[in-house]
Amino acid sequence: MDRTRPERKGRSLISRLAAAAARAILVALLIALPAMMLPQVRPDTTQIVALLALVAAMLTFVEYVSDYPSLIEFRDAPPFNRIRFFALFMSVVLMTLIARGAEAPTPLTGPLRGMGHSIGAAMDFPFSPVRLMVLAAPAEASETARDLIRSLAGLAYLISISTLVVFVALVRLLDWPLRKGAFNFFVNLPLFDPTTGGDVLLRLKRDSHFNVALGFLLPFLFPALLKVASIWGLAPNILDSQALIWTMVAWSLLPASLIMRGVALMRIADLIEEKRRRAYAQAELQLV
């Protein structure tokens, strides 16, 4: 009997618990960050944010502490989720500091506001997503509020584009997801059922094209949807700093996440197609 095996399992369980707890804390911190840093946040808003942060932390901990995921895709194919989280965290931190500087300036927020203004002005040209987002501002928005929207939109969109470039370079140059071993289809795509809907390869390519197309169109469609929702009184009040930050996060990083998923699915489809081609060639050689 191997007496060291239970000890190795114990170390593995402890490291998994520690990693899951660290991820849960980071997710909770990300959600609570704007409410903690922005001035003049109402107490009821703080309580709602704290509840959301706690729920998100619990879901993240349960998801990562288990052997098999149930919701999070590409859990065992780093750094897919790490890139997305880093982009999200950086966007929230920078936009929160810029929004805080509009109400309570500090030596740090001044240069960040200048950087955001420069980026927003450079990306604010006719028919650009940033221009459409500025046009989606309420009619009663002041010029200062529109300038803040332009700055946050330009910064968020630049971060989303940079995230896509980094991930595509990772796929093409570093052979993701095979760089650290074999890719487990069932663990990394828990929401994809390969037993329904015909050939897996065709479904992966179809889902890839759909995700990329939707991710490309969403930055242009989102401002229009926001404007329509405002007519019915369902749109968030983007004149509020906290609502503005999360609106910009959804507008910029959700499309980037969809495009990343589409690129990842196409990469998995290419791997399956290559494996099939090798299997067919080997079978033909055996027949000969």
PDB file of C-alpha atoms in Angstrom:
ATOM      1  CA  MET A   1       0.000   0.000   0.000  1.00  0.00           C
ATOM      2  CA  ASP A   2       1.261   3.481  -0.888  1.00  0.00           C
ATOM      3  CA  ARG A   3       1.224   5.467   2.349  1.00  0.00           C
ATOM      4  CA  THR A   4       2.058   8.755   0.624  1.00  0.00           C
ATOM      5  CA  ARG A   5      -1.048   8.799  -1.552  1.00  0.00           C
ATOM      6  CA  PRO A   6      -3.510  10.154   1.073  1.00  0.00           C
ATOM      7  CA  GLU A   7      -1.020  12.890   1.950  1.00  0.00           C
ATOM      8  CA  ARG A   8      -0.786  13.957  -1.693  1.00  0.00           C
ATOM      9  CA  LYS A   9      -4.566  13.996  -1.899  1.00  0.00           C
ATOM     10  CA  GLY A  10      -4.698  16.121   1.238  1.00  0.00           C
ATOM     11  CA  ARG A  11      -2.255  18.626  -0.203  1.00  0.00           C
ATOM     12  CA  SER A  12      -4.219  18.713  -3.437  1.00  0.00           C
ATOM     13  CA  LEU A  13      -7.477  19.371  -1.586  1.00  0.00           C
ATOM     14  CA  ILE A  14      -5.906  22.109   0.520  1.00  0.00           C
ATOM     15  CA  SER A  15      -4.402  23.834  -2.509  1.00  0.00           C
ATOM     16  CA  ARG A  16      -7.746  23.604  -4.336  1.00  0.00           C
ATOM     17  CA  LEU A  17      -9.585  25.117  -1.358  1.00  0.00           C
ATOM     18  CA  ALA A  18      -7.035  27.926  -1.104  1.00  0.00           C
ATOM     19  CA  ALA A  19      -7.228  28.683  -4.828  1.00  0.00           C
ATOM     20  CA  ALA A  20     -11.029  28.649  -4.803  1.00  0.00           C
ATOM     21  CA  ALA A  21     -11.120  30.928  -1.747  1.00  0.00           C
ATOM     22  CA  ALA A  22      -8.671  33.352  -3.373  1.00  0.00           C
ATOM     23  CA  ARG A  23     -10.791  33.523  -6.516  1.00  0.00           C
ATOM     24  CA  ALA A  24     -13.951  34.058  -4.480  1.00  0.00           C
ATOM     25  CA  ILE A  25     -12.345  36.934  -2.556  1.00  0.00           C
ATOM     26  CA  LEU A  26     -11.158  38.571  -5.778  1.00  0.00           C
ATOM     27  CA  VAL A  27     -14.634  38.322  -7.337  1.00  0.00           C
ATOM     28  CA  ALA A  28     -16.258  39.802  -4.232  1.00  0.00           C
ATOM     29  CA  LEU A  29     -13.681  42.600  -4.162  1.00  0.00           C
ATOM     30  CA  LEU A  30     -14.301  43.349  -7.826  1.00  0.00           C
ATOM     31  CA  ILE A  31     -18.057  43.717  -7.331  1.00  0.00           C
ATOM     32  CA  ALA A  32     -17.730  45.800  -4.156  1.00  0.00           C
ATOM     33  CA  LEU A  33     -14.912  48.043  -5.406  1.00  0.00           C
ATOM     34  CA  PRO A  34     -16.980  50.882  -6.962  1.00  0.00           C
ATOM     35  CA  ALA A  35     -19.268  51.054  -3.929  1.00  0.00           C
ATOM     36  CA  MET A  36     -16.247  51.186  -1.603  1.00  0.00           C
ATOM     37  CA  MET A  37     -14.272  53.794  -3.555  1.00  0.00           C
ATOM     38  CA  LEU A  38     -16.914  56.167  -4.874  1.00  0.00           C
ATOM     39  CA  PRO A  39     -18.069  58.956  -2.527  1.00  0.00           C
ATOM     40  CA  GLN A  40     -21.669  59.581  -1.541  1.00  0.00           C
ATOM     41  CA  VAL A  41     -22.916  56.016  -2.071  1.00  0.00           C
ATOM     42  CA  ARG A  42     -26.306  55.438  -0.468  1.00  0.00           C
ATOM     43  CA  PRO A  43     -26.492  52.870   2.373  1.00  0.00           C
ATOM     44  CA  ASP A  44     -29.176  50.782   0.638  1.00  0.00           C
ATOM     45  CA  THR A  45     -26.989  50.578  -2.478  1.00  0.00           C
ATOM     46  CA  THR A  46     -24.063  49.443  -0.342  1.00  0.00           C
ATOM     47  CA  GLN A  47     -26.167  46.668   1.187  1.00  0.00           C
ATOM     48  CA  ILE A  48     -27.329  45.417  -2.211  1.00  0.00           C
ATOM     49  CA  VAL A  49     -23.763  45.431  -3.542  1.00  0.00           C
ATOM     50  CA  ALA A  50     -22.539  43.551  -0.460  1.00  0.00           C
ATOM     51  CA  LEU A  51     -25.220  40.896  -0.979  1.00  0.00           C
ATOM     52  CA  LEU A  52     -24.328  40.523  -4.665  1.00  0.00           C
ATOM     53  CA  ALA A  53     -20.626  40.271  -3.810  1.00  0.00           C
ATOM     54  CA  LEU A  54     -21.331  37.556  -1.229  1.00  0.00           C
ATOM     55  CA  VAL A  55     -23.492  35.531  -3.640  1.00  0.00           C
ATOM     56  CA  ALA A  56     -20.908  35.828  -6.431  1.00  0.00           C
ATOM     57  CA  ALA A  57     -18.115  34.790  -4.069  1.00  0.00           C
ATOM     58  CA  MET A  58     -20.051  31.721  -2.924  1.00  0.00           C
ATOM     59  CA  LEU A  59     -20.833  30.660  -6.493  1.00  0.00           C
ATOM     60  CA  THR A  60     -17.200  31.133  -7.518  1.00  0.00           C
ATOM     61  CA  PHE A  61     -15.938  29.130  -4.544  1.00  0.00           C
ATOM     62  CA  VAL A  62     -18.336  26.242  -5.164  1.00  0.00           C
ATOM     63  CA  GLU A  63     -17.524  26.222  -8.872  1.00  0.00           C
ATOM     64  CA  TYR A  64     -13.749  26.085  -8.429  1.00  0.00           C
ATOM     65  CA  VAL A  65     -13.605  23.788  -5.419  1.00  0.00           C
ATOM     66  CA  SER A  66     -15.493  21.000  -7.187  1.00  0.00           C
ATOM     67  CA  ASP A  67     -13.825  18.453  -9.450  1.00  0.00           C
ATOM     68  CA  TYR A  68     -16.071  19.235 -12.402  1.00  0.00           C
ATOM     69  CA  PRO A  69     -17.504  22.675 -13.264  1.00  0.00           C
ATOM     70  CA  SER A  70     -21.162  23.330 -13.924  1.00  0.00           C
ATOM     71  CA  LEU A  71     -21.222  26.883 -15.320  1.00  0.00           C
ATOM     72  CA  ILE A  72     -17.739  28.310 -15.897  1.00  0.00           C
ATOM     73  CA  GLU A  73     -16.255  27.381 -19.269  1.00  0.00           C
ATOM     74  CA  PHE A  74     -12.533  26.800 -19.927  1.00  0.00           C
ATOM     75  CA  ARG A  75     -11.861  26.405 -16.222  1.00  0.00           C
ATOM     76  CA  ASP A  76      -8.923  24.070 -16.840  1.00  0.00           C
ATOM     77  CA  ALA A  77      -7.633  25.914 -19.905  1.00  0.00           C
ATOM     78  CA  PRO A  78      -5.711  28.864 -18.483  1.00  0.00           C
ATOM     79  CA  PRO A  79      -5.264  31.728 -19.006  1.00  0.00           C
ATOM     80  CA  PHE A  80      -8.653  32.193 -20.753  1.00  0.00           C
ATOM     81  CA  ASN A  81     -10.600  33.168 -17.631  1.00  0.00           C
ATOM     82  CA  ARG A  82      -7.602  34.935 -16.090  1.00  0.00           C
ATOM     83  CA  ILE A  83      -7.326  37.272 -19.067  1.00  0.00           C
ATOM     84  CA  ARG A  84     -11.034  38.091 -18.884  1.00  0.00           C
ATOM     85  CA  PHE A  85     -10.917  38.709 -15.140  1.00  0.00           C
ATOM     86  CA  PHE A  86      -7.794  40.849 -15.383  1.00  0.00           C
ATOM     87  CA  ALA A  87      -9.387  42.992 -18.101  1.00  0.00           C
ATOM     88  CA  LEU A  88     -12.564  43.309 -16.029  1.00  0.00           C
ATOM     89  CA  PHE A  89     -10.660  44.181 -12.865  1.00  0.00           C
ATOM     90  CA  MET A  90      -8.469  46.741 -14.612  1.00  0.00           C
ATOM     91  CA  SER A  91     -11.488  48.347 -16.289  1.00  0.00           C
ATOM     92  CA  VAL A  92     -13.425  48.640 -13.027  1.00  0.00           C
ATOM     93  CA  VAL A  93     -10.452  50.026 -11.094  1.00  0.00           C
ATOM     94  CA  LEU A  94      -9.481  52.636 -13.699  1.00  0.00           C
ATOM     95  CA  MET A  95     -13.047  53.752 -14.379  1.00  0.00           C
ATOM     96  CA  THR A  96     -13.779  53.973 -10.642  1.00  0.00           C
ATOM     97  CA  LEU A  97     -10.726  56.152 -10.089  1.00  0.00           C
ATOM     98  CA  ILE A  98     -11.694  58.419 -12.992  1.00  0.00           C
ATOM     99  CA  ALA A  99     -15.284  58.702 -11.770  1.00  0.00           C
ATOM    100  CA  ARG A 100     -14.064  59.356  -8.240  1.00  0.00           C
ATOM    101  CA  GLY A 101     -11.816  62.126  -9.573  1.00  0.00           C
ATOM    102  CA  ALA A 102     -14.873  63.901 -10.987  1.00  0.00           C
ATOM    103  CA  GLU A 103     -16.344  64.177  -7.467  1.00  0.00           C
ATOM    104  CA  ALA A 104     -13.321  64.011  -5.134  1.00  0.00           C
ATOM    105  CA  PRO A 105     -10.096  64.768  -7.047  1.00  0.00           C
ATOM    106  CA  THR A 106      -6.800  63.348  -5.795  1.00  0.00           C
ATOM    107  CA  PRO A 107      -3.225  63.494  -7.170  1.00  0.00           C
ATOM    108  CA  LEU A 108      -3.805  60.036  -8.713  1.00  0.00           C
ATOM    109  CA  THR A 109      -7.165  60.701 -10.344  1.00  0.00           C
ATOM    110  CA  GLY A 110      -5.977  63.832 -12.173  1.00  0.00           C
ATOM    111  CA  PRO A 111      -3.579  62.079 -14.596  1.00  0.00           C
ATOM    112  CA  LEU A 112      -6.072  59.227 -15.043  1.00  0.00           C
ATOM    113  CA  ARG A 113      -8.819  61.666 -15.998  1.00  0.00           C
ATOM    114  CA  GLY A 114      -6.474  63.287 -18.506  1.00  0.00           C
ATOM    115  CA  MET A 115      -5.586  59.893 -19.965  1.00  0.00           C
ATOM    116  CA  GLY A 116      -9.238  58.893 -20.188  1.00  0.00           C
ATOM    117  CA  HIS A 117     -10.137  62.190 -21.831  1.00  0.00           C
ATOM    118  CA  SER A 118      -7.397  61.745 -24.459  1.00  0.00           C
ATOM    119  CA  ILE A 119      -8.416  58.151 -25.236  1.00  0.00           C
ATOM    120  CA  GLY A 120     -12.099  59.038 -25.405  1.00  0.00           C
ATOM    121  CA  ALA A 121     -11.475  62.006 -27.689  1.00  0.00           C
ATOM    122  CA  ALA A 122      -9.317  59.883 -30.008  1.00  0.00           C
ATOM    123  CA  MET A 123     -11.988  57.170 -30.283  1.00  0.00           C
ATOM    124  CA  ASP A 124     -14.940  59.567 -30.544  1.00  0.00           C
ATOM    125  CA  PHE A 125     -15.379  59.782 -34.307  1.00  0.00           C
ATOM    126  CA  PRO A 126     -18.575  59.459 -36.413  1.00  0.00           C
ATOM    127  CA  PHE A 127     -20.327  56.059 -36.166  1.00  0.00           C
ATOM    128  CA  SER A 128     -17.778  54.706 -33.690  1.00  0.00           C
ATOM    129  CA  PRO A 129     -19.073  52.742 -30.685  1.00  0.00           C
ATOM    130  CA  VAL A 130     -17.767  55.453 -28.378  1.00  0.00           C
ATOM    131  CA  ARG A 131     -19.688  58.163 -30.290  1.00  0.00           C
ATOM    132  CA  LEU A 132     -22.850  56.044 -30.141  1.00  0.00           C
ATOM    133  CA  MET A 133     -22.414  55.562 -26.406  1.00  0.00           C
ATOM    134  CA  VAL A 134     -22.071  59.312 -25.872  1.00  0.00           C
ATOM    135  CA  LEU A 135     -25.199  59.898 -27.952  1.00  0.00           C
ATOM    136  CA  ALA A 136     -27.067  57.417 -25.731  1.00  0.00           C
ATOM    137  CA  ALA A 137     -26.653  59.755 -22.756  1.00  0.00           C
ATOM    138  CA  PRO A 138     -29.857  61.275 -21.375  1.00  0.00           C
ATOM    139  CA  ALA A 139     -30.950  64.585 -22.837  1.00  0.00           C
ATOM    140  CA  GLU A 140     -30.527  66.313 -19.466  1.00  0.00           C
ATOM    141  CA  ALA A 141     -26.870  65.254 -19.196  1.00  0.00           C
ATOM    142  CA  SER A 142     -24.467  68.161 -18.820  1.00  0.00           C
ATOM    143  CA  GLU A 143     -21.342  68.606 -20.904  1.00  0.00           C
ATOM    144  CA  THR A 144     -19.255  67.459 -17.935  1.00  0.00           C
ATOM    145  CA  ALA A 145     -21.296  64.256 -17.668  1.00  0.00           C
ATOM    146  CA  ARG A 146     -20.959  63.642 -21.407  1.00  0.00           C
ATOM    147  CA  ASP A 147     -17.214  64.151 -21.169  1.00  0.00           C
ATOM    148  CA  LEU A 148     -17.051  61.582 -18.352  1.00  0.00           C
ATOM    149  CA  ILE A 149     -19.100  59.117 -20.424  1.00  0.00           C
ATOM    150  CA  ARG A 150     -16.766  59.681 -23.386  1.00  0.00           C
ATOM    151  CA  SER A 151     -13.675  59.127 -21.233  1.00  0.00           C
ATOM    152  CA  LEU A 152     -14.939  55.922 -19.623  1.00  0.00           C
ATOM    153  CA  ALA A 153     -16.256  54.579 -22.934  1.00  0.00           C
ATOM    154  CA  GLY A 154     -12.967  55.179 -24.720  1.00  0.00           C
ATOM    155  CA  LEU A 155     -10.936  53.606 -21.918  1.00  0.00           C
ATOM    156  CA  ALA A 156     -13.230  50.568 -21.579  1.00  0.00           C
ATOM    157  CA  TYR A 157     -13.303  49.956 -25.335  1.00  0.00           C
ATOM    158  CA  LEU A 158      -9.511  50.230 -25.585  1.00  0.00           C
ATOM    159  CA  ILE A 159      -9.102  47.656 -22.795  1.00  0.00           C
ATOM    160  CA  SER A 160     -11.546  45.293 -24.522  1.00  0.00           C
ATOM    161  CA  ILE A 161      -9.683  45.544 -27.846  1.00  0.00           C
ATOM    162  CA  SER A 162      -6.341  45.000 -26.103  1.00  0.00           C
ATOM    163  CA  THR A 163      -7.778  41.919 -24.362  1.00  0.00           C
ATOM    164  CA  LEU A 164      -8.824  40.447 -27.707  1.00  0.00           C
ATOM    165  CA  VAL A 165      -5.402  41.092 -29.229  1.00  0.00           C
ATOM    166  CA  VAL A 166      -3.657  39.410 -26.289  1.00  0.00           C
ATOM    167  CA  PHE A 167      -5.894  36.338 -26.450  1.00  0.00           C
ATOM    168  CA  VAL A 168      -5.620  35.913 -30.231  1.00  0.00           C
ATOM    169  CA  ALA A 169      -1.826  36.187 -29.934  1.00  0.00           C
ATOM    170  CA  LEU A 170      -1.928  33.564 -27.179  1.00  0.00           C
ATOM    171  CA  VAL A 171      -3.921  31.199 -29.391  1.00  0.00           C
ATOM    172  CA  ARG A 172      -1.788  31.693 -32.495  1.00  0.00           C
ATOM    173  CA  LEU A 173       1.696  31.999 -31.022  1.00  0.00           C
ATOM    174  CA  LEU A 174       1.592  29.898 -27.828  1.00  0.00           C
ATOM    175  CA  ASP A 175      -0.599  27.046 -29.102  1.00  0.00           C
ATOM    176  CA  TRP A 176      -3.431  27.513 -26.616  1.00  0.00           C
ATOM    177  CA  PRO A 177      -4.936  25.330 -25.104  1.00  0.00           C
ATOM    178  CA  LEU A 178      -2.372  22.553 -25.669  1.00  0.00           C
ATOM    179  CA  ARG A 179       0.576  24.353 -24.118  1.00  0.00           C
ATOM    180  CA  LYS A 180      -0.021  22.707 -20.719  1.00  0.00           C
ATOM    181  CA  GLY A 181      -1.323  19.341 -21.820  1.00  0.00           C
ATOM    182  CA  ALA A 182      -4.375  17.740 -23.405  1.00  0.00           C
ATOM    183  CA  PHE A 183      -7.652  19.631 -23.593  1.00  0.00           C
ATOM    184  CA  ASN A 184     -10.548  18.039 -21.703  1.00  0.00           C
ATOM    185  CA  PHE A 185     -13.656  18.846 -23.727  1.00  0.00           C
ATOM    186  CA  PHE A 186     -16.242  17.857 -21.109  1.00  0.00           C
ATOM    187  CA  VAL A 187     -14.564  19.727 -18.235  1.00  0.00           C
ATOM    188  CA  ASN A 188     -13.900  22.927 -20.143  1.00  0.00           C
ATOM    189  CA  LEU A 189     -17.254  23.096 -21.963  1.00  0.00           C
ATOM    190  CA  PRO A 190     -19.798  21.977 -19.333  1.00  0.00           C
ATOM    191  CA  LEU A 191     -22.690  23.805 -21.039  1.00  0.00           C
ATOM    192  CA  PHE A 192     -22.040  22.201 -24.437  1.00  0.00           C
ATOM    193  CA  ASP A 193     -23.893  18.921 -24.978  1.00  0.00           C
ATOM    194  CA  PRO A 194     -22.079  16.962 -27.712  1.00  0.00           C
ATOM    195  CA  THR A 195     -24.838  14.328 -27.919  1.00  0.00           C
ATOM    196  CA  THR A 196     -27.475  16.616 -29.440  1.00  0.00           C
ATOM    197  CA  GLY A 197     -27.742  18.694 -32.568  1.00  0.00           C
ATOM    198  CA  GLY A 198     -25.739  16.739 -35.101  1.00  0.00           C
ATOM    199  CA  ASP A 199     -22.007  16.780 -35.723  1.00  0.00           C
ATOM    200  CA  VAL A 200     -19.963  18.344 -32.906  1.00  0.00           C
ATOM    201  CA  LEU A 201     -17.554  19.956 -35.349  1.00  0.00           C
ATOM    202  CA  LEU A 202     -20.294  21.767 -37.270  1.00  0.00           C
ATOM    203  CA  ARG A 203     -21.960  22.921 -34.055  1.00  0.00           C
ATOM    204  CA  LEU A 204     -18.703  24.287 -32.679  1.00  0.00           C
ATOM    205  CA  LYS A 205     -18.049  26.253 -35.858  1.00  0.00           C
ATOM    206  CA  ARG A 206     -21.624  27.536 -35.945  1.00  0.00           C
ATOM    207  CA  ASP A 207     -21.467  28.667 -32.315  1.00  0.00           C
ATOM    208  CA  SER A 208     -18.069  30.241 -32.976  1.00  0.00           C
ATOM    209  CA  HIS A 209     -19.370  32.300 -35.896  1.00  0.00           C
ATOM    210  CA  PHE A 210     -22.443  33.344 -33.913  1.00  0.00           C
ATOM    211  CA  ASN A 211     -20.385  34.483 -30.900  1.00  0.00           C
ATOM    212  CA  VAL A 212     -17.926  36.462 -33.020  1.00  0.00           C
ATOM    213  CA  ALA A 213     -20.697  38.141 -35.034  1.00  0.00           C
ATOM    214  CA  LEU A 214     -22.706  39.019 -31.921  1.00  0.00           C
ATOM    215  CA  GLY A 215     -19.599  40.296 -30.139  1.00  0.00           C
ATOM    216  CA  PHE A 216     -18.765  42.528 -33.109  1.00  0.00           C
ATOM    217  CA  LEU A 217     -22.282  43.966 -33.404  1.00  0.00           C
ATOM    218  CA  LEU A 218     -23.077  44.381 -29.709  1.00  0.00           C
ATOM    219  CA  PRO A 219     -21.036  47.585 -29.120  1.00  0.00           C
ATOM    220  CA  PHE A 220     -23.102  49.208 -31.887  1.00  0.00           C
ATOM    221  CA  LEU A 221     -26.443  47.716 -30.804  1.00  0.00           C
ATOM    222  CA  PHE A 222     -26.035  48.291 -27.059  1.00  0.00           C
ATOM    223  CA  PRO A 223     -26.405  52.130 -27.192  1.00  0.00           C
ATOM    224  CA  ALA A 224     -29.546  51.779 -29.318  1.00  0.00           C
ATOM    225  CA  LEU A 225     -30.998  49.260 -26.855  1.00  0.00           C
ATOM    226  CA  LEU A 226     -30.078  51.593 -24.012  1.00  0.00           C
ATOM    227  CA  LYS A 227     -31.892  54.457 -25.715  1.00  0.00           C
ATOM    228  CA  VAL A 228     -35.001  52.342 -26.309  1.00  0.00           C
ATOM    229  CA  ALA A 229     -34.954  51.112 -22.712  1.00  0.00           C
ATOM    230  CA  SER A 230     -34.739  54.707 -21.475  1.00  0.00           C
ATOM    231  CA  ILE A 231     -37.988  55.504 -23.290  1.00  0.00           C
ATOM    232  CA  TRP A 232     -39.751  52.821 -21.250  1.00  0.00           C
ATOM    233  CA  GLY A 233     -37.952  53.816 -18.065  1.00  0.00           C
ATOM    234  CA  LEU A 234     -35.982  50.564 -17.880  1.00  0.00           C
ATOM    235  CA  ALA A 235     -32.480  51.869 -18.589  1.00  0.00           C
ATOM    236  CA  PRO A 236     -29.956  52.370 -15.786  1.00  0.00           C
ATOM    237  CA  ASN A 237     -29.282  55.938 -14.772  1.00  0.00           C
ATOM    238  CA  ILE A 238     -25.841  56.391 -16.325  1.00  0.00           C
ATOM    239  CA  LEU A 239     -25.583  59.837 -14.751  1.00  0.00           C
ATOM    240  CA  ASP A 240     -24.925  57.921 -11.519  1.00  0.00           C
ATOM    241  CA  SER A 241     -21.233  56.994 -11.358  1.00  0.00           C
ATOM    242  CA  GLN A 242     -21.717  53.423 -10.155  1.00  0.00           C
ATOM    243  CA  ALA A 243     -24.385  52.647 -12.754  1.00  0.00           C
ATOM    244  CA  LEU A 244     -22.211  54.256 -15.425  1.00  0.00           C
ATOM    245  CA  ILE A 245     -19.230  52.063 -14.555  1.00  0.00           C
ATOM    246  CA  TRP A 246     -21.162  48.796 -14.742  1.00  0.00           C
ATOM    247  CA  THR A 247     -22.926  49.905 -17.916  1.00  0.00           C
ATOM    248  CA  MET A 248     -19.549  50.550 -19.549  1.00  0.00           C
ATOM    249  CA  VAL A 249     -18.295  47.179 -18.336  1.00  0.00           C
ATOM    250  CA  ALA A 250     -21.276  45.394 -19.890  1.00  0.00           C
ATOM    251  CA  TRP A 251     -21.006  47.427 -23.120  1.00  0.00           C
ATOM    252  CA  SER A 252     -17.286  46.838 -23.669  1.00  0.00           C
ATOM    253  CA  LEU A 253     -16.254  43.561 -22.047  1.00  0.00           C
ATOM    254  CA  LEU A 254     -19.313  41.434 -22.772  1.00  0.00           C
ATOM    255  CA  PRO A 255     -18.715  41.696 -26.555  1.00  0.00           C
ATOM    256  CA  ALA A 256     -15.001  41.029 -26.015  1.00  0.00           C
ATOM    257  CA  SER A 257     -15.863  37.944 -23.957  1.00  0.00           C
ATOM    258  CA  LEU A 258     -18.184  36.690 -26.715  1.00  0.00           C
ATOM    259  CA  ILE A 259     -15.496  37.144 -29.373  1.00  0.00           C
ATOM    260  CA  MET A 260     -12.946  35.374 -27.155  1.00  0.00           C
ATOM    261  CA  ARG A 261     -15.373  32.480 -26.733  1.00  0.00           C
ATOM    262  CA  GLY A 262     -15.908  32.353 -30.489  1.00  0.00           C
ATOM    263  CA  VAL A 263     -12.163  32.276 -31.148  1.00  0.00           C
ATOM    264  CA  ALA A 264     -11.733  29.567 -28.496  1.00  0.00           C
ATOM    265  CA  LEU A 265     -14.528  27.408 -29.961  1.00  0.00           C
ATOM    266  CA  MET A 266     -13.027  27.728 -33.443  1.00  0.00           C
ATOM    267  CA  ARG A 267      -9.658  26.671 -32.037  1.00  0.00           C
ATOM    268  CA  ILE A 268     -11.254  23.597 -30.421  1.00  0.00           C
ATOM    269  CA  ALA A 269     -13.021  22.808 -33.704  1.00  0.00           C
ATOM    270  CA  ASP A 270      -9.696  22.995 -35.549  1.00  0.00           C
ATOM    271  CA  LEU A 271      -8.132  20.592 -33.039  1.00  0.00           C
ATOM    272  CA  ILE A 272     -11.000  18.113 -33.443  1.00  0.00           C
ATOM    273  CA  GLU A 273     -10.805  18.376 -37.222  1.00  0.00           C
ATOM    274  CA  GLU A 274      -7.059  17.790 -37.174  1.00  0.00           C
ATOM    275  CA  LYS A 275      -7.472  14.775 -34.892  1.00  0.00           C
ATOM    276  CA  ARG A 276     -10.133  13.328 -37.190  1.00  0.00           C
ATOM    277  CA  ARG A 277      -7.890  13.851 -40.212  1.00  0.00           C
ATOM    278  CA  ARG A 278      -5.065  11.947 -38.533  1.00  0.00           C
ATOM    279  CA  ALA A 279      -7.415   9.149 -37.477  1.00  0.00           C
ATOM    280  CA  TYR A 280      -8.807   8.797 -41.028  1.00  0.00           C
ATOM    281  CA  ALA A 281      -5.297   8.776 -42.508  1.00  0.00           C
ATOM    282  CA  GLN A 282      -4.179   6.117 -40.040  1.00  0.00           C
ATOM    283  CA  ALA A 283      -7.241   3.987 -40.808  1.00  0.00           C
ATOM    284  CA  GLU A 284      -6.536   4.217 -44.538  1.00  0.00           C
ATOM    285  CA  LEU A 285      -2.946   3.109 -43.988  1.00  0.00           C
ATOM    286  CA  GLN A 286      -4.104   0.129 -41.970  1.00  0.00           C
ATOM    287  CA  LEU A 287      -6.485  -0.866 -44.771  1.00  0.00           C
ATOM    288  CA  VAL A 288      -3.691  -0.682 -47.309  1.00  0.00           C
TER     289      VAL A 288
END
